[in-house]
Amino acid sequence: MLRRKPTRLELKLDDIEEFESIRKDLEGRRKQREDADAAAAGEEAATAAALGSDHKSREQMINDRIGYKPQPKAGGRAAHFGTFEF
């Protein structure tokens, strides 16, 4: 295997300006999303209080936040097919 000297990367002014513009754009999107989430959370809290608040467990809150929707496990023979229990 041939060895070579490490490649030198130079940071140019254009690269810095592009990075700053993308970062500001992402921060703006994040703030808009947080504002929308805060408004939605306020509406949800108001409707939950009106309907009798339903407290979620920590696990349910995490699942909602990451978008995970657990599916119930099948209890039939199809679930045990690999065990060869006939």
MMTF fields as JSON, N, C-alpha, C and O atoms, coordinates in Angstrom:
{
  "mmtfVersion": "1.0.0",
  "mmtfProducer": "UNKNOWN",
  "numBonds": 343,
  "numAtoms": 344,
  "numGroups": 86,
  "numChains": 1,
  "numModels": 1,
  "chainsPerModel": [1],
  "groupsPerChain": [86],
  "chainIdList": ["A"],
  "bondAtomList": [4, 2, 8, 6, 12, 10, 16, 14, 20, 18, 24, 22, 28, 26, 32, 30, 36, 34, 40, 38, 44, 42, 48, 46, 52, 50, 56, 54, 60, 58, 64, 62, 68, 66, 72, 70, 76, 74, 80, 78, 84, 82, 88, 86, 92, 90, 96, 94, 100, 98, 104, 102, 108, 106, 112, 110, 116, 114, 120, 118, 124, 122, 128, 126, 132, 130, 136, 134, 140, 138, 144, 142, 148, 146, 152, 150, 156, 154, 160, 158, 164, 162, 168, 166, 172, 170, 176, 174, 180, 178, 184, 182, 188, 186, 192, 190, 196, 194, 200, 198, 204, 202, 208, 206, 212, 210, 216, 214, 220, 218, 224, 222, 228, 226, 232, 230, 236, 234, 240, 238, 244, 242, 248, 246, 252, 250, 256, 254, 260, 258, 264, 262, 268, 266, 272, 270, 276, 274, 280, 278, 284, 282, 288, 286, 292, 290, 296, 294, 300, 298, 304, 302, 308, 306, 312, 310, 316, 314, 320, 318, 324, 322, 328, 326, 332, 330, 336, 334, 340, 338],
  "bondOrderList": [1, 1, 1, 1, 1, 1, 1, 1, 1, 1, 1, 1, 1, 1, 1, 1, 1, 1, 1, 1, 1, 1, 1, 1, 1, 1, 1, 1, 1, 1, 1, 1, 1, 1, 1, 1, 1, 1, 1, 1, 1, 1, 1, 1, 1, 1, 1, 1, 1, 1, 1, 1, 1, 1, 1, 1, 1, 1, 1, 1, 1, 1, 1, 1, 1, 1, 1, 1, 1, 1, 1, 1, 1, 1, 1, 1, 1, 1, 1, 1, 1, 1, 1, 1, 1],
  "groupList": [{"groupName": "MET", "atomNameList": ["N", "CA", "C", "O"], "elementList": ["N", "C", "C", "O"], "formalChargeList": [0, 0, 0, 0], "bondAtomList": [1, 0, 2, 1, 3, 2], "bondOrderList": [1, 1, 2], "singleLetterCode": "M", "chemCompType": "L-PEPTIDE LINKING"}, {"groupName": "LEU", "atomNameList": ["N", "CA", "C", "O"], "elementList": ["N", "C", "C", "O"], "formalChargeList": [0, 0, 0, 0], "bondAtomList": [1, 0, 2, 1, 3, 2], "bondOrderList": [1, 1, 2], "singleLetterCode": "L", "chemCompType": "L-PEPTIDE LINKING"}, {"groupName": "ARG", "atomNameList": ["N", "CA", "C", "O"], "elementList": ["N", "C", "C", "O"], "formalChargeList": [0, 0, 0, 0], "bondAtomList": [1, 0, 2, 1, 3, 2], "bondOrderList": [1, 1, 2], "singleLetterCode": "R", "chemCompType": "L-PEPTIDE LINKING"}, {"groupName": "LYS", "atomNameList": ["N", "CA", "C", "O"], "elementList": ["N", "C", "C", "O"], "formalChargeList": [0, 0, 0, 0], "bondAtomList": [1, 0, 2, 1, 3, 2], "bondOrderList": [1, 1, 2], "singleLetterCode": "K", "chemCompType": "L-PEPTIDE LINKING"}, {"groupName": "PRO", "atomNameList": ["N", "CA", "C", "O"], "elementList": ["N", "C", "C", "O"], "formalChargeList": [0, 0, 0, 0], "bondAtomList": [1, 0, 2, 1, 3, 2], "bondOrderList": [1, 1, 2], "singleLetterCode": "P", "chemCompType": "L-PEPTIDE LINKING"}, {"groupName": "THR", "atomNameList": ["N", "CA", "C", "O"], "elementList": ["N", "C", "C", "O"], "formalChargeList": [0, 0, 0, 0], "bondAtomList": [1, 0, 2, 1, 3, 2], "bondOrderList": [1, 1, 2], "singleLetterCode": "T", "chemCompType": "L-PEPTIDE LINKING"}, {"groupName": "GLU", "atomNameList": ["N", "CA", "C", "O"], "elementList": ["N", "C", "C", "O"], "formalChargeList": [0, 0, 0, 0], "bondAtomList": [1, 0, 2, 1, 3, 2], "bondOrderList": [1, 1, 2], "singleLetterCode": "E", "chemCompType": "L-PEPTIDE LINKING"}, {"groupName": "ASP", "atomNameList": ["N", "CA", "C", "O"], "elementList": ["N", "C", "C", "O"], "formalChargeList": [0, 0, 0, 0], "bondAtomList": [1, 0, 2, 1, 3, 2], "bondOrderList": [1, 1, 2], "singleLetterCode": "D", "chemCompType": "L-PEPTIDE LINKING"}, {"groupName": "ILE", "atomNameList": ["N", "CA", "C", "O"], "elementList": ["N", "C", "C", "O"], "formalChargeList": [0, 0, 0, 0], "bondAtomList": [1, 0, 2, 1, 3, 2], "bondOrderList": [1, 1, 2], "singleLetterCode": "I", "chemCompType": "L-PEPTIDE LINKING"}, {"groupName": "PHE", "atomNameList": ["N", "CA", "C", "O"], "elementList": ["N", "C", "C", "O"], "formalChargeList": [0, 0, 0, 0], "bondAtomList": [1, 0, 2, 1, 3, 2], "bondOrderList": [1, 1, 2], "singleLetterCode": "F", "chemCompType": "L-PEPTIDE LINKING"}, {"groupName": "SER", "atomNameList": ["N", "CA", "C", "O"], "elementList": ["N", "C", "C", "O"], "formalChargeList": [0, 0, 0, 0], "bondAtomList": [1, 0, 2, 1, 3, 2], "bondOrderList": [1, 1, 2], "singleLetterCode": "S", "chemCompType": "L-PEPTIDE LINKING"}, {"groupName": "GLY", "atomNameList": ["N", "CA", "C", "O"], "elementList": ["N", "C", "C", "O"], "formalChargeList": [0, 0, 0, 0], "bondAtomList": [1, 0, 2, 1, 3, 2], "bondOrderList": [1, 1, 2], "singleLetterCode": "G", "chemCompType": "PEPTIDE LINKING"}, {"groupName": "GLN", "atomNameList": ["N", "CA", "C", "O"], "elementList": ["N", "C", "C", "O"], "formalChargeList": [0, 0, 0, 0], "bondAtomList": [1, 0, 2, 1, 3, 2], "bondOrderList": [1, 1, 2], "singleLetterCode": "Q", "chemCompType": "L-PEPTIDE LINKING"}, {"groupName": "ALA", "atomNameList": ["N", "CA", "C", "O"], "elementList": ["N", "C", "C", "O"], "formalChargeList": [0, 0, 0, 0], "bondAtomList": [1, 0, 2, 1, 3, 2], "bondOrderList": [1, 1, 2], "singleLetterCode": "A", "chemCompType": "L-PEPTIDE LINKING"}, {"groupName": "HIS", "atomNameList": ["N", "CA", "C", "O"], "elementList": ["N", "C", "C", "O"], "formalChargeList": [0, 0, 0, 0], "bondAtomList": [1, 0, 2, 1, 3, 2], "bondOrderList": [1, 1, 2], "singleLetterCode": "H", "chemCompType": "L-PEPTIDE LINKING"}, {"groupName": "ASN", "atomNameList": ["N", "CA", "C", "O"], "elementList": ["N", "C", "C", "O"], "formalChargeList": [0, 0, 0, 0], "bondAtomList": [1, 0, 2, 1, 3, 2], "bondOrderList": [1, 1, 2], "singleLetterCode": "N", "chemCompType": "L-PEPTIDE LINKING"}, {"groupName": "TYR", "atomNameList": ["N", "CA", "C", "O"], "elementList": ["N", "C", "C", "O"], "formalChargeList": [0, 0, 0, 0], "bondAtomList": [1, 0, 2, 1, 3, 2], "bondOrderList": [1, 1, 2], "singleLetterCode": "Y", "chemCompType": "L-PEPTIDE LINKING"}],
  "groupTypeList": [0, 1, 2, 2, 3, 4, 5, 2, 1, 6, 1, 3, 1, 7, 7, 8, 6, 6, 9, 6, 10, 8, 2, 3, 7, 1, 6, 11, 2, 2, 3, 12, 2, 6, 7, 13, 7, 13, 13, 13, 13, 11, 6, 6, 13, 13, 5, 13, 13, 13, 1, 11, 10, 7, 14, 3, 10, 2, 6, 12, 0, 8, 15, 7, 2, 8, 11, 16, 3, 4, 12, 4, 3, 13, 11, 11, 2, 13, 13, 14, 9, 11, 5, 9, 6, 9],
  "groupIdList": [1, 2, 3, 4, 5, 6, 7, 8, 9, 10, 11, 12, 13, 14, 15, 16, 17, 18, 19, 20, 21, 22, 23, 24, 25, 26, 27, 28, 29, 30, 31, 32, 33, 34, 35, 36, 37, 38, 39, 40, 41, 42, 43, 44, 45, 46, 47, 48, 49, 50, 51, 52, 53, 54, 55, 56, 57, 58, 59, 60, 61, 62, 63, 64, 65, 66, 67, 68, 69, 70, 71, 72, 73, 74, 75, 76, 77, 78, 79, 80, 81, 82, 83, 84, 85, 86],
  "secStructList": [7, 7, 7, 7, 7, 7, 7, 7, 7, 7, 7, 7, 2, 2, 2, 2, 2, 2, 2, 2, 2, 2, 2, 2, 2, 2, 2, 2, 2, 2, 2, 2, 2, 2, 2, 2, 2, 2, 2, 2, 2, 2, 2, 2, 2, 2, 2, 2, 2, 2, 2, 7, 7, 7, 7, 7, 7, 2, 2, 2, 2, 2, 2, 2, 2, 2, 6, 7, 7, 7, 7, 7, 7, 7, 7, 1, 4, 4, 4, 4, 4, 4, 4, 6, 7, 7],
  "xCoordList": [0.846, 0.0, 0.897, 1.836, 0.596, 1.4, 0.983, -0.203, 1.969, 1.677, 1.86, 2.752, 0.993, 1.12, 0.915, 0.376, 1.343, 1.171, -0.31, -1.033, -0.762, -2.175, -2.512, -1.695, -3.719, -4.174, -4.506, -5.148, -4.084, -4.352, -5.646, -5.804, -6.561, -7.822, -7.763, -7.389, -8.136, -8.129, -9.553, -10.385, -9.832, -11.145, -11.168, -10.382, -12.082, -12.163, -13.293, -14.168, -13.273, -14.278, -15.67, -16.653, -15.758, -17.046, -17.623, -18.829, -16.751, -17.197, -17.764, -18.79, -17.114, -17.577, -18.92, -19.817, -19.066, -20.336, -21.466, -22.583, -21.181, -22.193, -22.6, -23.783, -21.614, -21.903, -22.778, -23.744, -22.458, -23.227, -24.661, -25.595, -24.847, -26.207, -27.023, -28.199, -26.43, -27.146, -27.475, -28.566, -26.532, -26.771, -27.91, -28.756, -27.94, -29.026, -30.365, -31.38, -30.366, -31.59, -32.097, -33.291, -31.198, -31.587, -32.084, -33.044, -31.431, -31.881, -33.259, -34.086, -33.519, -34.844, -35.909, -36.997, -35.601, -36.553, -36.81, -37.948, -35.743, -35.88, -36.771, -37.613, -36.584, -37.41, -38.87, -39.766, -39.115, -40.49, -41.128, -42.29, -40.371, -40.889, -41.175, -42.196, -40.273, -40.487, -41.708, -42.485, -41.88, -43.056, -44.334, -45.327, -44.302, -45.474, -45.754, -46.911, -44.703, -44.886, -45.429, -46.282, -44.935, -45.406, -46.875, -47.648, -47.259, -48.659, -49.537, -50.631, -49.054, -49.813, -49.909, -50.95, -48.841, -48.852, -49.828, -50.509, -49.89, -50.845, -52.272, -53.125, -52.547, -53.888, -54.224, -55.345, -53.256, -53.482, -53.744, -54.596, -53.009, -53.202, -54.584, -55.235, -55.039, -56.362, -57.453, -58.413, -57.317, -58.332, -58.268, -59.303, -57.072, -56.943, -57.551, -58.176, -57.375, -57.953, -59.478, -60.179, -59.977, -61.425, -62.016, -63.146, -61.276, -61.782, -61.424, -61.774, -60.755, -60.277, -58.885, -58.734, -57.876, -56.504, -56.12, -56.403, -55.471, -55.044, -53.529, -52.858, -52.98, -51.538, -50.901, -51.325, -49.877, -49.168, -47.947, -47.364, -47.581, -46.375, -45.161, -45.274, -44.029, -42.8, -42.497, -42.066, -42.723, -42.475, -43.381, -42.927, -44.648, -45.573, -45.169, -45.26, -44.721, -44.3, -43.084, -43.007, -42.136, -40.949, -41.348, -40.863, -42.235, -42.689, -43.38, -43.172, -44.196, -44.862, -43.856, -43.997, -42.838, -41.851, -41.026, -40.72, -40.661, -39.834, -40.66, -40.107, -41.987, -42.851, -42.968, -43.341, -42.656, -42.74, -44.132, -44.636, -44.745, -46.07, -45.963, -45.969, -45.867, -45.686, -46.907, -48.047, -46.652, -47.717, -47.846, -46.836, -49.076, -49.23, -48.687, -48.768, -48.13, -47.56, -48.681, -49.687, -48.486, -49.479, -49.402, -48.31, -50.546, -50.57, -50.919, -51.08, -51.039, -51.43, -50.254, -49.128, -50.533, -49.479, -48.462, -47.309, -48.87, -47.952, -46.77, -45.672, -46.981, -45.896, -44.888, -43.725, -45.301, -44.415, -43.983, -43.561, -44.078, -43.771, -42.332, -42.06, -41.415, -40.005, -39.647, -38.55, -40.526, -40.206, -40.625, -40.312, -41.324, -41.768, -42.616, -42.45, -43.513, -44.462, -45.745, -46.607, -45.901, -47.095, -47.92, -48.97],
  "yCoordList": [-1.17, 0.0, 1.241, 1.344, 2.161, 3.366, 4.382, 4.598, 4.988, 6.039, 7.381, 7.566, 8.317, 9.657, 10.666, 10.346, 11.864, 12.916, 13.277, 13.18, 13.691, 14.093, 15.269, 16.166, 15.246, 16.322, 17.543, 17.43, 18.679, 19.921, 20.529, 20.729, 20.82, 21.453, 22.917, 23.253, 23.762, 25.186, 25.695, 25.395, 26.46, 27.039, 28.432, 29.307, 28.617, 29.882, 30.731, 30.225, 32.004, 32.938, 32.551, 32.699, 32.059, 31.618, 30.456, 30.39, 29.544, 28.403, 28.868, 28.357, 29.815, 30.327, 31.021, 30.832, 31.831, 32.524, 31.532, 31.714, 30.492, 29.478, 28.755, 28.505, 28.421, 27.76, 28.628, 28.136, 29.909, 30.832, 30.96, 30.984, 31.043, 31.178, 29.918, 30.01, 28.762, 27.502, 27.375, 26.932, 27.763, 27.672, 28.585, 28.189, 29.803, 30.734, 30.208, 30.336, 29.619, 29.042, 27.905, 27.827, 27.034, 25.919, 26.416, 25.875, 27.445, 28.003, 28.621, 28.492, 29.295, 29.876, 28.8, 28.951, 27.713, 26.593, 25.981, 25.652, 25.827, 25.235, 26.104, 25.589, 27.429, 28.333, 28.269, 28.273, 28.208, 28.098, 26.803, 26.791, 25.715, 24.419, 24.433, 23.907, 25.033, 25.119, 25.976, 25.642, 27.073, 27.924, 27.169, 27.256, 26.43, 25.646, 24.544, 24.288, 23.887, 22.83, 23.4, 22.789, 24.573, 25.198, 25.585, 25.425, 26.093, 26.456, 25.209, 25.212, 24.147, 22.884, 22.277, 21.736, 22.363, 21.814, 22.603, 22.028, 23.908, 24.727, 24.354, 24.287, 24.109, 23.692, 22.312, 22.077, 21.392, 20.049, 20.081, 19.352, 20.924, 21.026, 21.575, 21.131, 22.538, 23.11, 22.073, 21.978, 21.299, 20.282, 19.136, 18.572, 18.779, 17.697, 18.116, 17.302, 19.37, 19.848, 19.869, 19.592, 20.197, 20.242, 18.832, 18.633, 17.867, 16.495, 15.65, 14.47, 16.195, 15.417, 14.926, 13.977, 15.545, 15.313, 13.844, 13.154, 13.392, 12.004, 11.994, 12.389, 11.549, 11.569, 10.4, 9.254, 10.706, 9.668, 9.241, 10.022, 7.996, 7.524, 8.089, 8.588, 8.008, 8.522, 7.795, 8.41, 6.493, 5.695, 6.128, 6.212, 6.401, 6.846, 8.21, 8.453, 9.102, 10.427, 10.324, 11.025, 9.447, 9.26, 8.665, 9.106, 7.66, 7.042, 8.051, 8.036, 8.927, 9.967, 10.933, 11.35, 11.291, 12.26, 11.732, 12.478, 10.438, 9.882, 9.266, 8.828, 9.224, 8.717, 7.21, 6.641, 6.547, 5.088, 4.681, 5.148, 3.816, 3.308, 1.797, 1.081, 1.295, -0.144, -0.932, -0.533, -2.044, -2.915, -4.099, -4.633, -4.518, -5.687, -6.94, -7.083, -7.851, -9.076, -10.048, -10.135, -10.773, -11.76, -12.954, -13.397, -13.468, -14.568, -15.905, -16.893, -15.96, -17.195, -18.1, -17.837, -19.182, -20.125, -19.508, -19.936, -18.525, -17.9, -17.28, -17.212, -16.826, -16.22, -17.264, -16.932, -18.513, -19.579, -20.527, -21.648, -20.11, -20.982, -21.479, -22.629, -20.621, -20.997, -22.01, -22.567, -22.279, -23.205, -24.629, -25.547, -24.834, -26.149, -26.873, -28.071, -26.141, -26.747, -27.064, -26.195, -28.31, -28.722, -29.67, -30.122],
  "zCoordList": [0.0, 0.0, 0.0, 0.79, -0.883, -0.994, 0.06, 0.309, 0.659, 1.634, 0.956, 0.129, 1.325, 0.773, 1.885, 2.944, 1.635, 2.628, 2.719, 1.727, 3.894, 4.04, 3.128, 2.918, 2.596, 1.729, 2.564, 3.608, 2.123, 2.851, 2.327, 1.123, 3.229, 2.874, 3.286, 4.409, 2.365, 2.661, 2.754, 1.898, 3.788, 3.998, 3.364, 3.726, 2.413, 1.69, 2.255, 2.958, 1.951, 2.423, 1.921, 2.647, 0.693, 0.14, 0.946, 1.184, 1.361, 2.155, 3.495, 3.944, 4.123, 5.41, 5.257, 6.08, 4.198, 3.967, 3.694, 4.178, 2.926, 2.641, 3.925, 4.155, 4.758, 6.028, 6.914, 7.497, 7.026, 7.862, 7.359, 8.16, 6.036, 5.501, 5.756, 6.107, 5.59, 5.853, 7.328, 7.689, 8.186, 9.626, 10.052, 10.853, 9.525, 9.864, 9.369, 10.053, 8.189, 7.639, 8.535, 8.825, 8.968, 9.841, 11.192, 11.742, 11.729, 13.01, 12.876, 13.778, 11.755, 11.507, 11.42, 11.977, 10.722, 10.632, 11.999, 12.334, 12.796, 14.129, 15.011, 15.746, 14.937, 15.739, 15.311, 16.155, 13.991, 13.506, 13.979, 14.383, 13.928, 14.364, 15.869, 16.311, 16.657, 18.099, 18.416, 19.311, 17.691, 17.899, 17.557, 18.278, 16.454, 16.046, 17.056, 17.391, 17.544, 18.548, 19.847, 20.491, 20.233, 21.463, 21.334, 22.278, 20.168, 19.94, 19.938, 20.502, 19.304, 19.261, 20.656, 21.029, 21.419, 22.773, 23.65, 24.499, 23.443, 24.196, 23.851, 24.735, 22.566, 22.158, 22.698, 23.15, 22.654, 23.173, 24.678, 25.184, 25.377, 26.825, 27.129, 28.075, 26.333, 26.552, 26.283, 27.048, 25.209, 24.903, 25.895, 26.249, 26.352, 27.328, 28.659, 29.339, 29.033, 30.282, 30.178, 31.151, 29.003, 28.813, 28.797, 29.244, 28.296, 28.2, 29.41, 29.446, 30.382, 31.522, 31.189, 30.419, 31.746, 31.305, 31.385, 32.365, 30.33, 30.206, 30.285, 29.332, 31.407, 31.596, 30.86, 31.005, 30.07, 29.337, 30.133, 30.885, 29.951, 30.606, 29.877, 28.757, 30.505, 29.921, 28.615, 27.64, 28.6, 27.403, 26.25, 25.109, 26.532, 25.493, 24.948, 23.745, 25.835, 25.39, 24.463, 23.454, 24.81, 23.976, 22.635, 21.592, 22.65, 21.409, 20.514, 19.3, 21.079, 20.295, 19.697, 18.548, 20.477, 20.03, 18.862, 17.932, 18.903, 17.836, 16.721, 15.712, 16.889, 15.837, 15.81, 14.784, 16.915, 16.979, 17.413, 18.434, 16.641, 16.979, 17.134, 16.133, 18.357, 18.547, 18.076, 18.312, 17.415, 16.936, 17.888, 18.348, 18.19, 19.06, 18.387, 17.167, 19.194, 18.651, 18.31, 19.014, 17.218, 16.804, 17.751, 18.108, 18.153, 19.108, 18.482, 19.199, 17.172, 16.501, 16.213, 16.636, 15.477, 15.121, 14.164, 14.129, 13.402, 12.443, 13.166, 12.614, 14.391, 15.147, 15.594, 15.825, 15.721, 16.212, 15.101, 15.383, 13.872, 12.746, 12.788, 12.445, 13.203, 13.213, 14.273, 14.226, 15.235, 16.312, 15.991, 16.75, 14.889, 14.427, 15.471, 15.699, 16.091, 17.047, 16.323, 16.192, 15.841, 15.123, 15.937, 15.481]
}
